[in-house]
Structure formats: structure tokens, C-alpha cells
Coordinates of C-alpha atoms in Angstrom, one line a residue:
M300 CA -18.6 6.1 -5.6
I301 CA -16.4 4.2 -8.1
S302 CA -16.3 0.6 -8.1
D303 CA -13.2 -1.4 -8.1
R304 CA -13.8 -3.8 -11.1
S305 CA -11.7 -4.8 -13.6
T306 CA -10.1 -2.8 -16.3
R307 CA -12.5 -4.0 -19.2
S308 CA -15.1 -6.5 -19.9
D309 CA -12.5 -8.9 -21.2
A310 CA -12.8 -11.8 -18.9
N311 CA -14.2 -13.9 -21.9
A312 CA -12.2 -12.3 -24.5
S313 CA -9.9 -14.5 -26.7
L314 CA -6.2 -13.9 -26.8
G315 CA -6.4 -12.5 -30.4
D316 CA -9.1 -10.2 -29.5
L317 CA -6.8 -8.9 -26.5
L318 CA -3.6 -8.6 -29.0
R319 CA -5.6 -6.6 -31.4
D320 CA -7.3 -4.6 -28.9
W321 CA -3.9 -3.6 -27.4
R322 CA -2.3 -3.2 -30.7
R323 CA -5.0 -0.7 -31.8
R324 CA -4.9 1.0 -28.4
R325 CA -1.2 1.8 -29.2
R326 CA -2.1 2.9 -32.8
M327 CA 0.1 0.2 -34.4
S328 CA -0.5 -1.6 -37.6
Q329 CA 0.4 -5.4 -37.6
L330 CA 3.4 -4.3 -39.8
D331 CA 4.6 -2.2 -36.7
L332 CA 4.1 -4.7 -34.0
A333 CA 5.6 -7.5 -36.2
C334 CA 8.7 -5.5 -36.7
D335 CA 9.1 -4.5 -33.1
A336 CA 8.6 -8.1 -32.1
D337 CA 10.9 -9.5 -34.9
I338 CA 8.2 -11.8 -36.2
S339 CA 6.3 -12.0 -39.6
T340 CA 3.1 -10.6 -40.1
K341 CA 1.7 -13.5 -41.0
H342 CA 2.6 -15.1 -37.9
L343 CA 0.9 -12.1 -35.9
S344 CA -2.1 -12.6 -38.1
F345 CA -2.4 -16.1 -37.2
L346 CA -2.3 -15.3 -33.4
E347 CA -4.7 -12.6 -33.7
T348 CA -7.1 -14.9 -35.6
G349 CA -6.5 -17.7 -33.4
R350 CA -5.0 -19.9 -36.1
S351 CA -1.8 -20.1 -34.2
K352 CA -1.3 -20.2 -30.3
P353 CA 1.8 -18.4 -28.8
S354 CA 4.2 -19.9 -26.5
R355 CA 4.4 -18.2 -22.9
H356 CA 7.7 -16.5 -23.9
M357 CA 6.2 -15.1 -27.2
L358 CA 3.2 -13.9 -25.4
M359 CA 5.2 -12.0 -23.0
H360 CA 7.6 -10.6 -25.7
L361 CA 4.5 -9.3 -27.5
A362 CA 2.9 -7.9 -24.4
A363 CA 6.3 -6.1 -23.7
C364 CA 6.3 -4.5 -27.3
L365 CA 2.9 -3.4 -26.6
E366 CA 3.7 -1.9 -23.1
V367 CA 0.6 -3.7 -21.6
P368 CA 0.4 -3.1 -18.0
L369 CA 1.3 -6.1 -15.7
R370 CA -2.5 -6.7 -14.5
D371 CA -3.5 -6.9 -18.2
R372 CA -0.6 -9.3 -19.1
N373 CA -2.0 -11.6 -16.5
V374 CA -5.3 -11.5 -18.2
M375 CA -3.7 -12.2 -21.7
L376 CA -1.8 -15.3 -20.1
G377 CA -5.3 -16.4 -18.9
A378 CA -6.8 -16.0 -22.2
A379 CA -4.0 -18.3 -23.5
G380 CA -4.4 -21.0 -21.1
F381 CA -1.2 -20.1 -18.8
A382 CA -1.1 -19.3 -15.3
P383 CA -0.6 -15.5 -14.2
S384 CA 3.0 -14.3 -13.9
F385 CA 2.4 -11.5 -11.8
Q386 CA 1.2 -11.2 -8.1
E387 CA -1.0 -8.5 -6.7
R388 CA -0.8 -7.7 -3.0
A389 CA -2.5 -5.0 -1.1
F390 CA -0.5 -2.1 -0.1
D391 CA -0.6 -2.8 3.6
E392 CA 0.4 -6.5 3.4
P393 CA 3.8 -7.5 5.2
A394 CA 5.2 -8.5 1.8
L395 CA 5.2 -5.0 0.7
G396 CA 6.7 -3.7 3.9
L397 CA 10.0 -2.5 2.3
I398 CA 8.3 -0.8 -0.5
R399 CA 6.1 1.1 2.1
R400 CA 9.1 2.0 4.2
N401 CA 10.9 3.3 0.9
V402 CA 7.9 5.3 0.0
E403 CA 7.6 6.7 3.3
I404 CA 11.3 7.9 2.9
V405 CA 10.6 9.4 -0.2
L406 CA 7.7 11.4 0.9
G407 CA 9.5 12.3 4.2
A408 CA 12.4 13.6 2.1
H409 CA 10.1 15.9 0.3
D410 CA 9.2 18.0 3.4
P411 CA 8.5 20.8 3.9
N412 CA 6.8 20.4 0.4
P413 CA 3.7 18.4 0.0
A414 CA 4.1 14.8 -1.4
L415 CA 1.9 11.5 -1.5
A416 CA 1.4 8.2 -3.1
V417 CA -1.5 7.0 -5.2
D418 CA -2.8 3.9 -6.6
R419 CA -3.9 3.3 -10.3
H420 CA -7.0 4.8 -9.4
W421 CA -5.7 8.1 -7.7
I422 CA -6.5 6.6 -4.2
M423 CA -4.2 8.3 -1.7
L424 CA -2.2 5.6 0.1
S425 CA 0.2 7.7 2.1
A426 CA 1.3 11.3 2.3
N427 CA 3.6 13.4 4.3
R428 CA 2.4 16.2 6.8
A429 CA 2.9 19.0 4.5
V430 CA -0.1 17.5 2.3
A431 CA -2.2 18.9 5.3
H432 CA -1.6 22.5 4.3
L433 CA -3.0 21.9 1.1
V434 CA -6.3 19.9 1.9
G435 CA -7.3 22.0 4.9
G436 CA -10.8 23.3 4.7
A437 CA -12.1 20.5 2.4
E438 CA -15.5 19.0 3.2
P439 CA -14.7 16.0 5.8
T440 CA -16.3 13.4 3.7
L441 CA -13.7 14.0 0.8
L442 CA -11.0 13.5 3.5
R443 CA -12.4 10.4 4.6
P444 CA -10.6 7.2 3.4
P445 CA -10.3 6.2 0.7
V446 CA -9.3 9.6 -0.4
N447 CA -9.3 10.1 -4.3
V448 CA -7.1 12.9 -5.0
L449 CA -8.4 14.0 -8.3
R450 CA -11.9 14.0 -6.8
L451 CA -10.5 16.1 -3.8
S452 CA -8.8 18.4 -6.1
L453 CA -11.7 19.4 -8.5
H454 CA -14.9 18.8 -6.4
P455 CA -16.6 22.0 -5.2
G456 CA -16.5 20.9 -1.6
G457 CA -12.8 20.1 -2.3
L458 CA -9.9 22.2 -3.3
A459 CA -11.7 23.6 -6.2
N460 CA -13.0 26.9 -4.9
R461 CA -9.4 27.8 -3.5
I462 CA -7.5 26.9 -6.9
V463 CA -6.7 30.2 -8.5
N464 CA -6.1 29.0 -11.8
L465 CA -9.0 26.4 -11.7
A466 CA -9.9 26.5 -15.5
Q467 CA -6.2 25.7 -16.4
W468 CA -5.6 23.0 -13.8
R469 CA -9.0 21.4 -14.2
A470 CA -7.9 21.0 -18.0
H471 CA -4.6 19.6 -17.1
V472 CA -6.0 17.1 -14.8
I473 CA -8.7 15.9 -17.3
A474 CA -6.1 15.8 -20.2
R475 CA -3.7 13.7 -18.0
L476 CA -6.6 11.3 -17.0
R477 CA -7.6 11.0 -20.5
R478 CA -4.2 9.9 -21.5
Q479 CA -4.2 7.5 -18.9
I480 CA -7.4 6.0 -19.9
D481 CA -6.0 5.7 -23.5
T482 CA -3.0 4.0 -22.2
T483 CA -4.8 1.4 -19.7
G484 CA -8.4 1.2 -21.1
D485 CA -9.3 1.4 -17.4
A486 CA -13.1 1.6 -17.0
V487 CA -13.1 2.7 -13.4
L488 CA -11.0 5.8 -14.6
S489 CA -13.5 6.3 -17.2
E490 CA -16.2 6.7 -14.7
L491 CA -14.0 9.1 -12.6
L492 CA -13.6 11.1 -15.8
E493 CA -17.3 11.4 -16.4
E494 CA -17.7 12.5 -12.7
L495 CA -15.1 15.0 -12.7
R496 CA -16.7 16.3 -16.0
D497 CA -19.9 16.6 -14.4
Y498 CA -18.4 19.2 -11.7
P499 CA -19.2 22.9 -12.3
C500 CA -17.0 24.3 -15.0
P501 CA -15.0 27.5 -14.2
P502 CA -15.3 30.3 -16.5
A503 CA -13.2 29.6 -19.7
A504 CA -9.6 30.5 -19.2
G505 CA -8.1 33.5 -20.6
P506 CA -4.6 34.7 -21.0
P507 CA -2.3 33.1 -18.3
P508 CA -1.8 35.4 -15.4
A509 CA 1.1 37.8 -15.6
D510 CA 3.3 35.8 -13.2
D511 CA 2.9 32.7 -15.0
T512 CA 4.0 33.6 -18.5
G513 CA 7.5 32.4 -17.9
M514 CA 6.2 29.1 -16.4
I515 CA 7.7 26.0 -17.9
A516 CA 4.6 23.9 -17.0
I517 CA 1.0 24.8 -15.6
P518 CA 1.3 25.6 -11.9
F519 CA -0.8 24.5 -9.2
R520 CA -1.9 27.6 -7.5
L521 CA -4.0 27.4 -4.2
A522 CA -5.4 30.3 -2.1
T523 CA -4.7 29.6 1.6
I524 CA -4.5 31.6 4.8
D525 CA -0.9 31.9 4.3
G526 CA -1.3 33.4 0.8
V527 CA -1.3 31.9 -2.6
L528 CA 0.9 28.8 -2.7
S529 CA 2.3 27.9 -6.3
F530 CA 3.7 24.5 -7.2
F531 CA 4.8 22.2 -9.9
S532 CA 3.9 18.8 -9.7
T533 CA 6.1 15.6 -10.5
T534 CA 5.5 12.1 -10.7
T535 CA 7.8 9.2 -9.6
L536 CA 7.3 5.5 -10.7
F537 CA 9.0 2.5 -9.7
G538 CA 11.3 1.1 -12.4
T539 CA 10.8 -2.6 -13.7
P540 CA 8.4 -3.7 -11.0
I541 CA 7.2 -7.3 -11.0
D542 CA 4.3 -7.1 -8.6
I543 CA 1.1 -5.4 -9.8
T544 CA 0.6 -3.3 -7.0
V545 CA 4.0 -1.6 -7.1
S546 CA 3.8 -1.1 -10.8
E547 CA 0.6 0.9 -10.2
L548 CA 1.9 2.9 -7.6
A549 CA 2.9 6.6 -8.2
I550 CA 4.5 9.4 -5.9
E551 CA 3.0 12.7 -6.5
A552 CA 5.2 15.6 -5.3
F553 CA 4.4 19.5 -5.5
L554 CA 7.6 21.6 -5.7
P555 CA 7.6 25.4 -5.1
A556 CA 7.1 27.3 -8.5
D557 CA 8.3 30.6 -6.8
P558 CA 10.4 31.8 -3.9
E559 CA 7.4 33.0 -1.9
T560 CA 5.8 29.5 -1.7
A561 CA 9.1 27.8 -0.8
E562 CA 9.7 30.4 2.1
T563 CA 6.1 30.0 3.1
M564 CA 6.2 26.1 3.4
R565 CA 9.5 26.2 5.2
R566 CA 8.0 28.6 7.7
L567 CA 4.8 26.3 8.4
A568 CA 7.1 23.3 8.8
A569 CA 9.0 25.3 11.5
R570 CA 5.8 26.2 13.1
A571 CA 4.8 22.6 13.3
D572 CA 5.8 20.1 15.9
P573 CA 9.5 19.3 15.0
R574 CA 8.8 15.7 15.8
R575 CA 6.2 15.4 12.9
D576 CA 8.3 17.3 10.4
T577 CA 9.2 14.1 8.4
A578 CA 6.4 12.0 9.5
T579 CA 4.0 10.2 7.0
V580 CA 0.3 9.8 7.3
R581 CA -1.3 6.4 6.0
A582 CA -4.0 7.7 4.2
D583 CA -6.1 4.7 4.7
R584 CA -6.2 5.3 8.3
A585 CA -6.6 8.8 9.0
V586 CA -8.3 12.0 8.0
L587 CA -5.7 14.3 6.7
V588 CA -6.0 17.5 9.0
P589 CA -3.3 20.2 9.7

């Protein structure tokens, strides 16, 4: 099980070390960052070596230029001796009630197609009813909260055995997770990546299936009792968040990649209880079942 520890072992790192770490993570030279921040390279060098201390405003300006996540901006502020600027509240706290309602509205609007909300570690926070049509048949232990959707997707007891293009989809998921790790440096995600890479690897991918040659992106193709469903995945993020939890929240939606899938999802929704068509499920309180 993945622990919920901090991004890196930087609790005792100096501000200069953190600035240099994020600059290198963004593959920027001192000149690159100095130009973006409109300061001299000498000033930036003094900040990185600890010979100068930035003002709070300058520190936040540099963090913005480096696109440092809000969680890590608090770490940088602490290293510089400042109080944190950004709150972190649990998704189920009353203060985030409006955010939760808006998330549930967005998820419900995607019906009859699957959509779910995840946190920074890919833990499912909420899902619409259509998600149950994807996860049915997975091992119950993988569906008990907290549900990690990447683990559920690629675990042999999850969806892996039913993903028609598993080699393609696995490569896509792992590449996306690697990019996320490169961006955030999150050690928990690094552990998750190692876990996913240890799962049985499907045969090497050959040419794409004949019906995939005209696709604009890699589809998620899942075998179900209603036939093979094919989806494109999309990601929605909140713009300009000032809360850490909201900044790390993402909505993953699966849109039909062919007319047959669209028709099947409409038929499944019509077969369900009409009172449940636009409902959402709190993923931390219920096992997802059709």
C-alpha cells in the first residue's frame, strides 16, 4: 500500500537547494530563470547559494515562473522563514462543499459516459454511475476505498485482463505517470510507478488494430458483456486554484471513441433506474458496483 508522505525528503533543505532543484527539474539554466523572472543572474545565483534572502513577493514570483505546485510553494516559504500561503483541506470538509457540488455536477453531466474525480495520487474521490459499467468484475479489494484508479486499471485482478489494447494502454499510463513525476517530484507517485511496472507485462504491442488506424489518440478499449467499449480519455483541472486540494484535483472523463460505444452507453443508462442516471458516488464511502 502506498504511504501518504511528502513529495520529497526536503523538510530540512535550504531555500537555495529547493530553488536549484526546481530550476533543474524544469530544465532551466540560471539565465533562463533570471530572464523569465526579470532579475539578474547574479541575484539569482546569490539566492541559490544563500548569500541573499528573497522577499516573500520575490519568492512567490520565482515559484510562479518555475510552475512549482502549491504544496511545494509552502515548503519553499517555510525554508525561507515565512508562513505558508496555501491551505490544504480534505475533500470532504465543509469548506470545500461548493467545490464538491460543482465536481458532482460536472460528473453527472458526463452521463451516460464514465467520469471520475481523482487526487494527486490517483485516488478516486467521486464518480458518476457510469463508472460502474467499467469496473464491474474487478476484485473487491481493488474497489474498496481508497480506490487507486491506475492500480485498478493495470492490476491483473482489476481491468487489465479485459483491456483489449493493454500493451498500448499500459505504455500510455506509465508514460503519463512518468511525466507527472518529472513535473512534481512526488515520491508517492514514484512508488506507484514501480508497483505498476512490476505487474505482468502484456506481449509487445504490434501494429494498432485496423479500427484504430484513424484515431487521433490512444483509445481505452475494454471488453464487457455488452461488447468492446472504446473511449478517449480527457482531463479537466481547476484554473487558478488557491487551495492545495483543489489544485491537485482532476476530473477524468471517458468519451465514446466510436458510435457503437456511444449507443451502448445510452442503452445501459436507459436500462438503469432513471433516478440514478445523473447521480454520483462518493468513492471514499462505497464500493463501486453496477
